[in-house]
mmCIF file with all atom_site columns, C-alpha atoms in Angstrom:
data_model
loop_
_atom_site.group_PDB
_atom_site.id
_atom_site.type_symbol
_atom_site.label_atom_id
_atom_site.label_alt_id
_atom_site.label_comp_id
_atom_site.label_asym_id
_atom_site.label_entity_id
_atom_site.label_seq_id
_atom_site.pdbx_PDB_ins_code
_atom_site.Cartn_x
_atom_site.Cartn_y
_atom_site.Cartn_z
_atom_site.occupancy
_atom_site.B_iso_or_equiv
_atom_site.pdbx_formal_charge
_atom_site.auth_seq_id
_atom_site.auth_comp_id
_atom_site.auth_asym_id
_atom_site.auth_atom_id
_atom_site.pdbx_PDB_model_num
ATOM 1   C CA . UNK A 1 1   ? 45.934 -48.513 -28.375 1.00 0.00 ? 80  UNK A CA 1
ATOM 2   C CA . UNK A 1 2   ? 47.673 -47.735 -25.261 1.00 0.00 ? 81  UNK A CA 1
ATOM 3   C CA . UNK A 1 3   ? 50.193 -50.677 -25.262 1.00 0.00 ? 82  UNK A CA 1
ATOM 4   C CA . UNK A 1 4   ? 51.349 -52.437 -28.109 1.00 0.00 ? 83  UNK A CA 1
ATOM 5   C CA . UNK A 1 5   ? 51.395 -55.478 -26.573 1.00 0.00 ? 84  UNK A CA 1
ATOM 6   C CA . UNK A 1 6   ? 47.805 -55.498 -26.124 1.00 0.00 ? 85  UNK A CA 1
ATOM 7   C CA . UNK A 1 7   ? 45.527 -56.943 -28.482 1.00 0.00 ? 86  UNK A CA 1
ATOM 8   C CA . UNK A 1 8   ? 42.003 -55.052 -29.626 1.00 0.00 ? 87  UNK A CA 1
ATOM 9   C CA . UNK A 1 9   ? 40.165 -58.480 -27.744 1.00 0.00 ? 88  UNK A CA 1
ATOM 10  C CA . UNK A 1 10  ? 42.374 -58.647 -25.152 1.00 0.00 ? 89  UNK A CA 1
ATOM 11  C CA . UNK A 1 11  ? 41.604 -54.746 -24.694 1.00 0.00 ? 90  UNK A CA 1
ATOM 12  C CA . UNK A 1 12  ? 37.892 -55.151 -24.727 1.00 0.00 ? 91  UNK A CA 1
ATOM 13  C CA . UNK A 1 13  ? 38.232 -58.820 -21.975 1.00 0.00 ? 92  UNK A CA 1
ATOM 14  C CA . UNK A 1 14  ? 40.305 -56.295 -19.997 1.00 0.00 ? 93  UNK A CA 1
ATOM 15  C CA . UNK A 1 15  ? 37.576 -53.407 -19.324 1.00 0.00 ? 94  UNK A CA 1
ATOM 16  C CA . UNK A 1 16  ? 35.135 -56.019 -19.104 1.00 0.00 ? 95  UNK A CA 1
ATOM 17  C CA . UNK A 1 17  ? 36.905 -57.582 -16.060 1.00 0.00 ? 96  UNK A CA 1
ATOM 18  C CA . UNK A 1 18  ? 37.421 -53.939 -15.095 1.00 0.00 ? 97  UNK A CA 1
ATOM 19  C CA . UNK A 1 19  ? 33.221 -53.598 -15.415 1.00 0.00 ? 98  UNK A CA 1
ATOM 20  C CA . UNK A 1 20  ? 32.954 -56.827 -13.163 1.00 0.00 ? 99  UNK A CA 1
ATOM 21  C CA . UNK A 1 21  ? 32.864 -59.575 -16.015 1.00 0.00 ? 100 UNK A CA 1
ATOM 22  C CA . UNK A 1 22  ? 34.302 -62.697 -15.271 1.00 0.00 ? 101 UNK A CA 1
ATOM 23  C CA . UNK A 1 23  ? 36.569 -63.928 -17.833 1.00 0.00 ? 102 UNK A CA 1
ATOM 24  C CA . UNK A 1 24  ? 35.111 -67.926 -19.174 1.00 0.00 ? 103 UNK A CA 1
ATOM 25  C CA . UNK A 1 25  ? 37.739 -70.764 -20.827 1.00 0.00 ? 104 UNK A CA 1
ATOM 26  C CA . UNK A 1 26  ? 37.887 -71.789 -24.155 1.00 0.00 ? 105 UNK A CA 1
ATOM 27  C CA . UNK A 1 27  ? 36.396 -73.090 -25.567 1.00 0.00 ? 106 UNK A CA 1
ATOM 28  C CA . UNK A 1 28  ? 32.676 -71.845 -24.348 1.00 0.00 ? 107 UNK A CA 1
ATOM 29  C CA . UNK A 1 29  ? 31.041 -74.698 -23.064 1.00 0.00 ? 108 UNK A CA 1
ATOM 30  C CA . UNK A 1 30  ? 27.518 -74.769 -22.880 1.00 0.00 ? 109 UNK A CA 1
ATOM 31  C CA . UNK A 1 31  ? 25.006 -77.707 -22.261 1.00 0.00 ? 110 UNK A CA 1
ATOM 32  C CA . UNK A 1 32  ? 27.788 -79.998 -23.329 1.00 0.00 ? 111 UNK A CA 1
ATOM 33  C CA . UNK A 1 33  ? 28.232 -78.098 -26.819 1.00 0.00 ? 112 UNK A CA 1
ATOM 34  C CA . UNK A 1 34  ? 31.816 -76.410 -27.405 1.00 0.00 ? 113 UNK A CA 1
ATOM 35  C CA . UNK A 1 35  ? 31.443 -72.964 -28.648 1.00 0.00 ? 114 UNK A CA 1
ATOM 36  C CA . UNK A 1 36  ? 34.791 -71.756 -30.411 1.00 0.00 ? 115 UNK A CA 1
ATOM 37  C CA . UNK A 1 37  ? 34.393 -67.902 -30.058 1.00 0.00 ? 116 UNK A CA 1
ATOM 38  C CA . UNK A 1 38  ? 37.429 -66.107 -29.498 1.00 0.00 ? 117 UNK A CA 1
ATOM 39  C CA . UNK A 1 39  ? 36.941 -64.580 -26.277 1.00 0.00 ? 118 UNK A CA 1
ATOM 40  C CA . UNK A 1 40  ? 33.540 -64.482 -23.904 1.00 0.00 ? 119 UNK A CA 1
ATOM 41  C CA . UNK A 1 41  ? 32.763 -63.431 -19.872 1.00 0.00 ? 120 UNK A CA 1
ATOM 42  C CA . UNK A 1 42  ? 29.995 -63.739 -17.933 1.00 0.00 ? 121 UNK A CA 1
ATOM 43  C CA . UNK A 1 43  ? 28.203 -60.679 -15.540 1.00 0.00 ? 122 UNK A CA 1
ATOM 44  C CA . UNK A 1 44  ? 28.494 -61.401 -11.594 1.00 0.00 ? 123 UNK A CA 1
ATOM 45  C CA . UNK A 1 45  ? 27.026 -58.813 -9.930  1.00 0.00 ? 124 UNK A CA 1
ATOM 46  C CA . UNK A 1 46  ? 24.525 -56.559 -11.570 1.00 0.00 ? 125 UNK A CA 1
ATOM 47  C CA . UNK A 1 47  ? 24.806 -58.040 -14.499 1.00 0.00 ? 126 UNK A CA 1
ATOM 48  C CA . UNK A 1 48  ? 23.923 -61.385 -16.168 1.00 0.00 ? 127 UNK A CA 1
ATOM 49  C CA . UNK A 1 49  ? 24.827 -60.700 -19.831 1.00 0.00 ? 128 UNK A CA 1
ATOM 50  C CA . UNK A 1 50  ? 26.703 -63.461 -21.552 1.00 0.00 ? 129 UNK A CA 1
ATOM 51  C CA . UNK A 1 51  ? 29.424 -61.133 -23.633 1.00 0.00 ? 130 UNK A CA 1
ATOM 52  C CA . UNK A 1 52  ? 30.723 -62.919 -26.485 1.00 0.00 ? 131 UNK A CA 1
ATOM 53  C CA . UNK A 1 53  ? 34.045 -60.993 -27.977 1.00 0.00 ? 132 UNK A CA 1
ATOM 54  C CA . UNK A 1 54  ? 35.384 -61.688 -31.832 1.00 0.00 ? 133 UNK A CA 1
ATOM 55  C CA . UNK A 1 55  ? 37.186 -59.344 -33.785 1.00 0.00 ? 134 UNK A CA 1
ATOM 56  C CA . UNK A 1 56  ? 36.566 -58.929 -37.890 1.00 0.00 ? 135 UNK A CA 1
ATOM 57  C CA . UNK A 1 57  ? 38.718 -62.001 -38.609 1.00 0.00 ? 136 UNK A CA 1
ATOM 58  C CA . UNK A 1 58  ? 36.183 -64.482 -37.728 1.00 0.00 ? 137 UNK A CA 1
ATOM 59  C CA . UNK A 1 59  ? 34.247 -64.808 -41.347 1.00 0.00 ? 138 UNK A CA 1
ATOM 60  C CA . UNK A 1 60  ? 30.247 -63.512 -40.782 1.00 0.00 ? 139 UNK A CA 1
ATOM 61  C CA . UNK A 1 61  ? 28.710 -66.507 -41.783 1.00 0.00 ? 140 UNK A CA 1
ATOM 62  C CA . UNK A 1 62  ? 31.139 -68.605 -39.290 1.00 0.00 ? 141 UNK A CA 1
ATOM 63  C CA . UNK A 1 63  ? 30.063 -66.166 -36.610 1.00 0.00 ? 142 UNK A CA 1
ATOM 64  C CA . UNK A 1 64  ? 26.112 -66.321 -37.503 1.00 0.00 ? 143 UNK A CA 1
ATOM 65  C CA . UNK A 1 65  ? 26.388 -70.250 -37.038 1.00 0.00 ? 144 UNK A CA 1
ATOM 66  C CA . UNK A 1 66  ? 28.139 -70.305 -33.933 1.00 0.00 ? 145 UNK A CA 1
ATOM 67  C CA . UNK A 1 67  ? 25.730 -67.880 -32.712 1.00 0.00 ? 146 UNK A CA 1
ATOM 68  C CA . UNK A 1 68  ? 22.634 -69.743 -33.570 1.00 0.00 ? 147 UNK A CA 1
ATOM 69  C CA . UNK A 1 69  ? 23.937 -73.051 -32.539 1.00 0.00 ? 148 UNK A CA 1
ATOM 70  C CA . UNK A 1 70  ? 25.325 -70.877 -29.023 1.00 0.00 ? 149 UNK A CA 1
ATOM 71  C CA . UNK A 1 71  ? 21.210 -70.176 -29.075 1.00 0.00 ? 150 UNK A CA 1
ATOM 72  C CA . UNK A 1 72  ? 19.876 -73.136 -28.979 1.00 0.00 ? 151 UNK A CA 1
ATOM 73  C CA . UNK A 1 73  ? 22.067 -74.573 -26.305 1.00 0.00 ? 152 UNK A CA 1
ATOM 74  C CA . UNK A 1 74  ? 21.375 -71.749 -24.226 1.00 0.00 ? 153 UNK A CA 1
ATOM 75  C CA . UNK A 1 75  ? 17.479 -72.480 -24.997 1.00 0.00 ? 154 UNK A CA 1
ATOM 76  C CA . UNK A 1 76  ? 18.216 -76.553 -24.022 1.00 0.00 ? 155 UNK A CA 1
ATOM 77  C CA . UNK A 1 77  ? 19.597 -75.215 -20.569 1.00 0.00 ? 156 UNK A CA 1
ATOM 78  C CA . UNK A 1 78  ? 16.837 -72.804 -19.977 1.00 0.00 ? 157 UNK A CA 1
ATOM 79  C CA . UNK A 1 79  ? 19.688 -69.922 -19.936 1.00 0.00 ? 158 UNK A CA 1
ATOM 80  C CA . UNK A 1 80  ? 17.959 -66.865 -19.050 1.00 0.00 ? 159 UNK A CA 1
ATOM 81  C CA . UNK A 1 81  ? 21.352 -64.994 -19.202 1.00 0.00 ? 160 UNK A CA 1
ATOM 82  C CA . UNK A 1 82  ? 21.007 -62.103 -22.650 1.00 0.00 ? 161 UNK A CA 1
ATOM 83  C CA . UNK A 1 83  ? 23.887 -62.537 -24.805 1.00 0.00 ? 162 UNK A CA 1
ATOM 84  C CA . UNK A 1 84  ? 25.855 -59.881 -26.293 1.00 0.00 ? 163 UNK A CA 1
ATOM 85  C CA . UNK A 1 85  ? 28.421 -59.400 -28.972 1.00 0.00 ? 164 UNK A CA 1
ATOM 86  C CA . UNK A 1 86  ? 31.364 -57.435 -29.465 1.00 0.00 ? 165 UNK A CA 1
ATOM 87  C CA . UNK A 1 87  ? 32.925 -57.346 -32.340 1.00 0.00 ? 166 UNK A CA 1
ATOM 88  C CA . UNK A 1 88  ? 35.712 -55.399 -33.175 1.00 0.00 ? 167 UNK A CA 1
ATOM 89  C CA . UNK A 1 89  ? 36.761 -54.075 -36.538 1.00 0.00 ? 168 UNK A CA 1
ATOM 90  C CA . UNK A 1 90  ? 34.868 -53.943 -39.652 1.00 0.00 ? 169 UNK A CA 1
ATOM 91  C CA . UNK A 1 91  ? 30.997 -54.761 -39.819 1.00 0.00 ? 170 UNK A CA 1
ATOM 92  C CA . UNK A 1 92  ? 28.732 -54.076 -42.482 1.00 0.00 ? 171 UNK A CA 1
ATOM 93  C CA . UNK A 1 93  ? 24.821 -52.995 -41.827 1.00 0.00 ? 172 UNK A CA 1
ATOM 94  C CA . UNK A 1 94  ? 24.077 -56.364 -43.568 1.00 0.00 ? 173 UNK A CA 1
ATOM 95  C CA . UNK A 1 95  ? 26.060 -58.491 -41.503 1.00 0.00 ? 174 UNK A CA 1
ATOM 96  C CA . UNK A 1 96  ? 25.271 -56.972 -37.926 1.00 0.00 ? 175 UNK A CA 1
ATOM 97  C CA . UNK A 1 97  ? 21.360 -57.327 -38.827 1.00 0.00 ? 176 UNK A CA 1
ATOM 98  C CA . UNK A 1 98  ? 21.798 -61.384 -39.598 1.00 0.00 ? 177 UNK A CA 1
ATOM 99  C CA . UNK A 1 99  ? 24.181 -60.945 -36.203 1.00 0.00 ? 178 UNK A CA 1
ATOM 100 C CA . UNK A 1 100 ? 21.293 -59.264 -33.763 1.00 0.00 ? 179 UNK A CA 1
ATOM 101 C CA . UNK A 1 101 ? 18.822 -61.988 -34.685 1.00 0.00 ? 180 UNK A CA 1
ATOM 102 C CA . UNK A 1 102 ? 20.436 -63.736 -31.883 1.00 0.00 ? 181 UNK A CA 1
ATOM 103 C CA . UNK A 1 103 ? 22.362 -61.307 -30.424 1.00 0.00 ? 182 UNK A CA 1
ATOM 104 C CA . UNK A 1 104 ? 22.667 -57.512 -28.936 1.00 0.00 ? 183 UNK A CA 1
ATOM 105 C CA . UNK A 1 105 ? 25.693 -56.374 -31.318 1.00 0.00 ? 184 UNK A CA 1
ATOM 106 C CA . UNK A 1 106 ? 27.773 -53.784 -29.714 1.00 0.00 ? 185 UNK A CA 1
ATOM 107 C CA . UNK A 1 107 ? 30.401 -52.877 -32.244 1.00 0.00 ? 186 UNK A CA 1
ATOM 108 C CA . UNK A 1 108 ? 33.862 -51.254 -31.721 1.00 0.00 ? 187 UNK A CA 1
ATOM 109 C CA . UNK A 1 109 ? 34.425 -49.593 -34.797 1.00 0.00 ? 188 UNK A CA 1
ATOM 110 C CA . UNK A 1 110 ? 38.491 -49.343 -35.145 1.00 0.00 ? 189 UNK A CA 1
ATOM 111 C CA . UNK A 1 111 ? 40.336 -52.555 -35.540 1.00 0.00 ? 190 UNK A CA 1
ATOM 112 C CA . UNK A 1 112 ? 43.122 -51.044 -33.036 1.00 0.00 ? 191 UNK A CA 1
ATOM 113 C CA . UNK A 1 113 ? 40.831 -49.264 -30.419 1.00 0.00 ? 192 UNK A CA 1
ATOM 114 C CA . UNK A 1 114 ? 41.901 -47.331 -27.592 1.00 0.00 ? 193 UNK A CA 1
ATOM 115 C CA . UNK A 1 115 ? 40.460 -48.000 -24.232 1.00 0.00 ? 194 UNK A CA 1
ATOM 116 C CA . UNK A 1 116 ? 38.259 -45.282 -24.614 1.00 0.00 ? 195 UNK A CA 1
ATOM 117 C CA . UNK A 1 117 ? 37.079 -46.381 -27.672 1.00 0.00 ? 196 UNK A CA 1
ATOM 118 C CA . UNK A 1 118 ? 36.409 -49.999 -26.178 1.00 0.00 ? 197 UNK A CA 1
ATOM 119 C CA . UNK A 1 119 ? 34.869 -47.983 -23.099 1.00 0.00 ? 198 UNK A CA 1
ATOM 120 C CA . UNK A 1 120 ? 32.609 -45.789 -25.269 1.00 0.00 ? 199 UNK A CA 1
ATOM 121 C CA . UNK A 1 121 ? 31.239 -49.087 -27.738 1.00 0.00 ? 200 UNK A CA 1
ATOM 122 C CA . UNK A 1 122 ? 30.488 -51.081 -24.663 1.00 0.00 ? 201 UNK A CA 1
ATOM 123 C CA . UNK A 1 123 ? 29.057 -48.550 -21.944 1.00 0.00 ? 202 UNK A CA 1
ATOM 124 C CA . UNK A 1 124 ? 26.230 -50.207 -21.930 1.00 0.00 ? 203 UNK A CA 1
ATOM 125 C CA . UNK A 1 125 ? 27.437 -53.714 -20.186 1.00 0.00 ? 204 UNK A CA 1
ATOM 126 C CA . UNK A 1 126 ? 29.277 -51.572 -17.584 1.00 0.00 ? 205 UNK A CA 1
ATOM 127 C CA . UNK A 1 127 ? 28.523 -50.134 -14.063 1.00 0.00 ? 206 UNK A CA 1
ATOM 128 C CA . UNK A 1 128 ? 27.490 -46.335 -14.630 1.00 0.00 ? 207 UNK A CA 1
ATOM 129 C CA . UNK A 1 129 ? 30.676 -43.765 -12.594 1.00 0.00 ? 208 UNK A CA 1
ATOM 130 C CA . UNK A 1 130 ? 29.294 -41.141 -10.726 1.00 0.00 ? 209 UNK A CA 1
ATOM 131 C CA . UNK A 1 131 ? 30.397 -37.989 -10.152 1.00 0.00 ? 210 UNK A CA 1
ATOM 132 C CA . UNK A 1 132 ? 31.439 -37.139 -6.288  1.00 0.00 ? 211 UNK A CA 1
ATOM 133 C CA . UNK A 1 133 ? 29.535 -35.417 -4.472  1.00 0.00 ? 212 UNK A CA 1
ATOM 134 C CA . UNK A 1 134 ? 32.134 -32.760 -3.967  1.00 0.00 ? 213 UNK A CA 1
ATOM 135 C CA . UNK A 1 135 ? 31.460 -31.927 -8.289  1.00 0.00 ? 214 UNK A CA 1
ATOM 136 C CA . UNK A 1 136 ? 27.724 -32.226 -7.809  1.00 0.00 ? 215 UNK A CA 1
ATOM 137 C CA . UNK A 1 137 ? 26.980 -30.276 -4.961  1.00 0.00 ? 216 UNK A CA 1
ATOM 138 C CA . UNK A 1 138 ? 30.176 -28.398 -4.242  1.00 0.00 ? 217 UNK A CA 1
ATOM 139 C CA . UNK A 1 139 ? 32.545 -29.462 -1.174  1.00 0.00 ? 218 UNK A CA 1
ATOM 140 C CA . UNK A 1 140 ? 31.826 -31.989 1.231   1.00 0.00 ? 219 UNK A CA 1
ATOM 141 C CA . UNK A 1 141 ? 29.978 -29.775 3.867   1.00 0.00 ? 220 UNK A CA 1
ATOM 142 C CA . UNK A 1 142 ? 31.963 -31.502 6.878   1.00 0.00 ? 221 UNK A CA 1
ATOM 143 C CA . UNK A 1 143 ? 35.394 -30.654 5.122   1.00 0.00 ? 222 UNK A CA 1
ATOM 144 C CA . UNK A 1 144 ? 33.904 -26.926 4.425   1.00 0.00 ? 223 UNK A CA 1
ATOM 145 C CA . UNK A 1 145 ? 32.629 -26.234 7.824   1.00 0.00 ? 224 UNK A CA 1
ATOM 146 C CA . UNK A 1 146 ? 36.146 -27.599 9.755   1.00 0.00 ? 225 UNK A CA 1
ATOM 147 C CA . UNK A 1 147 ? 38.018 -25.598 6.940   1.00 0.00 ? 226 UNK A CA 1
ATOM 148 C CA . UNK A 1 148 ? 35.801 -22.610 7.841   1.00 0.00 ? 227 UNK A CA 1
ATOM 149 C CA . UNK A 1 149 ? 36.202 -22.815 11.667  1.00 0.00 ? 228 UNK A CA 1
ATOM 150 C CA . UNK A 1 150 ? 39.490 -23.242 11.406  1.00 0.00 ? 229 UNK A CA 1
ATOM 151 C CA . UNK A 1 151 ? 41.878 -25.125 13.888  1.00 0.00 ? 230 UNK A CA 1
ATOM 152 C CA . UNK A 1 152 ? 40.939 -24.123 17.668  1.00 0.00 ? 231 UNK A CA 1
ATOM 153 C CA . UNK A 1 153 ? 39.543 -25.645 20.661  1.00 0.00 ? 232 UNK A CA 1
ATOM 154 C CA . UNK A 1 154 ? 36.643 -28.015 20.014  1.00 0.00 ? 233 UNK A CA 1
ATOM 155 C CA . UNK A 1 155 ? 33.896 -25.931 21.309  1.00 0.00 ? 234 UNK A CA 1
ATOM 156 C CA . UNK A 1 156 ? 29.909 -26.798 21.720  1.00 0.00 ? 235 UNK A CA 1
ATOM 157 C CA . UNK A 1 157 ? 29.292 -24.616 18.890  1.00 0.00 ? 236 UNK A CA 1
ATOM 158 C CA . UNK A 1 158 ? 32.006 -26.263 16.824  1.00 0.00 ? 237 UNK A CA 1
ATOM 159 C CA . UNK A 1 159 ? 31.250 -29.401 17.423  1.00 0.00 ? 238 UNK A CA 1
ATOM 160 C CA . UNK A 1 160 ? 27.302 -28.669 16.757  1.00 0.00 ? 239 UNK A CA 1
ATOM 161 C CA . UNK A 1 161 ? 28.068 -27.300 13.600  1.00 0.00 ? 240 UNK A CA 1
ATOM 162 C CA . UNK A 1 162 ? 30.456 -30.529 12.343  1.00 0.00 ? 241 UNK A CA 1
ATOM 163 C CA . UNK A 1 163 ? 27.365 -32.789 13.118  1.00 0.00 ? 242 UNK A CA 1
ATOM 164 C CA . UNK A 1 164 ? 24.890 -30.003 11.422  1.00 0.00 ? 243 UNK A CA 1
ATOM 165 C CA . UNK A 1 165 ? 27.432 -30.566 8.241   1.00 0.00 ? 244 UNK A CA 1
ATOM 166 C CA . UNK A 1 166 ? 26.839 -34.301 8.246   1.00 0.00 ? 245 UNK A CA 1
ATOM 167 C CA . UNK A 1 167 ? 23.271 -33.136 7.176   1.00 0.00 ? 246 UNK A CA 1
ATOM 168 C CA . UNK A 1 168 ? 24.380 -30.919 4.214   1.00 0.00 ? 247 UNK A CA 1
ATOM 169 C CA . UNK A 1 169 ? 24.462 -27.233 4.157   1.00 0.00 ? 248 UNK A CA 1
ATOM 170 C CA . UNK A 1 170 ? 20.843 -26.315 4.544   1.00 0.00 ? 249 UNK A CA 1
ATOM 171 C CA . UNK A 1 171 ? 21.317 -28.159 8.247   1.00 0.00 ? 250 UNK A CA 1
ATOM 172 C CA . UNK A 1 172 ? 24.713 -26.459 8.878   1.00 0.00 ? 251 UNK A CA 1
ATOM 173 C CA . UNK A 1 173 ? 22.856 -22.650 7.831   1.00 0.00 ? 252 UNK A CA 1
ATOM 174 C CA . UNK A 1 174 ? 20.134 -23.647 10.185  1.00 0.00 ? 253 UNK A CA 1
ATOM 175 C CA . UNK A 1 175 ? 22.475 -24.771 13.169  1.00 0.00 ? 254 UNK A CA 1
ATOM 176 C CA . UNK A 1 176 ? 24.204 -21.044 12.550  1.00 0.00 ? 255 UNK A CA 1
ATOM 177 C CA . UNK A 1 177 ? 21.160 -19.395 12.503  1.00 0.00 ? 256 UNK A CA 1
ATOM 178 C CA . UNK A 1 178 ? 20.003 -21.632 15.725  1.00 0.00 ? 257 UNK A CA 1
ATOM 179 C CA . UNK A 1 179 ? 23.217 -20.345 16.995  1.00 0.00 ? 258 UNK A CA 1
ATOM 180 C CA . UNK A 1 180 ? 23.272 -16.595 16.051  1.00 0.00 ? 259 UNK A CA 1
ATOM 181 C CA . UNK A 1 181 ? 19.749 -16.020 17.550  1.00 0.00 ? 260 UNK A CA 1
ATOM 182 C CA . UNK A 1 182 ? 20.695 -17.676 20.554  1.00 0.00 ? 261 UNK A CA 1
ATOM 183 C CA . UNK A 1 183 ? 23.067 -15.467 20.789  1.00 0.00 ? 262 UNK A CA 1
ATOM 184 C CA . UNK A 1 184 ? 20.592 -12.214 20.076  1.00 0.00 ? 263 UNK A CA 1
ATOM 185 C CA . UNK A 1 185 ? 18.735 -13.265 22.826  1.00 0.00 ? 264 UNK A CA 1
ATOM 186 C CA . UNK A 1 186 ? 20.610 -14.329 25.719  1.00 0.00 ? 265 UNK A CA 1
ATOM 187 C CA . UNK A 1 187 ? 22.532 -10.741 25.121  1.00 0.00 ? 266 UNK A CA 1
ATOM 188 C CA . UNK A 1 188 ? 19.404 -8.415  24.740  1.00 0.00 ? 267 UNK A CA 1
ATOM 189 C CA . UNK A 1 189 ? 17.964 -6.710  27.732  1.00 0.00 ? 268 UNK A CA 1
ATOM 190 C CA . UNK A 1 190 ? 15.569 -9.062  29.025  1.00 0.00 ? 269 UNK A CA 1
ATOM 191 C CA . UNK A 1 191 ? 15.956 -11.882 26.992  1.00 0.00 ? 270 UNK A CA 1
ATOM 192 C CA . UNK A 1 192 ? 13.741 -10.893 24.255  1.00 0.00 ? 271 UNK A CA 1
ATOM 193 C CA . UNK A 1 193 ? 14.349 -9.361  21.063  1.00 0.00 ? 272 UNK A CA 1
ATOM 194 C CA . UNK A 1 194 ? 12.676 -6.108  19.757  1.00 0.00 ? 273 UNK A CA 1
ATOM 195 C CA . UNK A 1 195 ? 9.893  -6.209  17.305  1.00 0.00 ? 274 UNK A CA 1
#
């Protein structure tokens, strides 16, 4: 773990609020029923999961009823929201199949996980990080064309080529070609170029 002071759930509550998850009171309250889980959040923006969080010390069968009775509720207020678990710690392949008949069981294996580890178990529930462009395609054109020009008076041509860069390179190569062969031909005798 990367501070001691941190607890496994209190890990996992923490990239969840990182992810956009909204942190709910204790005891989960739903349809009037009091749900004693040990930690749970709800999605806001592009998600709408329900994420329940328990570590290994909650005994199965304790976890399996509070699930099913979490269920029904959920079924009495016409809850459309999915509800996932986390668990943390030891599970058996026994234990998370009774688990996933009323849950999505996402488990985080170590009983003191780092926050990759947390990260890793639970990608699913958070917002995908893309790469920058600069990675996928290279530089930012804008930033390689003024690095390219160089500092200097702000010329047509300069300036044409920053806006061509806004584009993406193929428009800044065509803007230098546009710019090259206007050059050809205003210089060659008569204004035309040789075939």
């Amino acid at each position: 773990m990367t501070d001691p002071q941190t607890t496994p759930l209190e890990l996992v509550m923490t990239v969840l609020e990182r992810g956009g998850y909204q942190r709910l009171p204790k005891p989960l309250t739903v349809a009037g029923m009091k749900f004693d889980f040990e930690a749970a959040a709800r999605g806001t923006q592009r998600s709408h999961d329900l994420v329940l969080v328990t570590t290994d010390r909650l005994p199965t069968l304790r976890l399996q009823r509070l699930l099913a009775g979490l269920a029904r509720s959920l079924d009495l207020a016409q809850s459309r929201r999915p509800v996932t678990l986390v668990i943390v710690g030891d599970l058996s392949a026994i234990d998370r199949n009774e688990l996933e008949r009323h849950a999505r069981v996402l488990h985080v294996e170590s009983a003191d996980p780092s926050q990759a580890e947390v990260e890793r178990a639970i990608a699913i529930l958070l917002p995908l990080d893309l790469p920058a462009a600069a990675i996928m395609h290279g530089s930012d054109p804008v930033n390689e064309v003024l690095a390219t020009l160089g500092p200097g008076p702000d010329t047509t041509e300069h300036i044409t080529l920053v806006r061509a860069a806004t584009g993406g390179a193929d428009e800044v190569r065509e803007a230098l070609r546009n710019y090259v062969n206007a050059g050809v031909v205003e210089t060659s005798p008569g204004g035309a170029l040789d075939d």
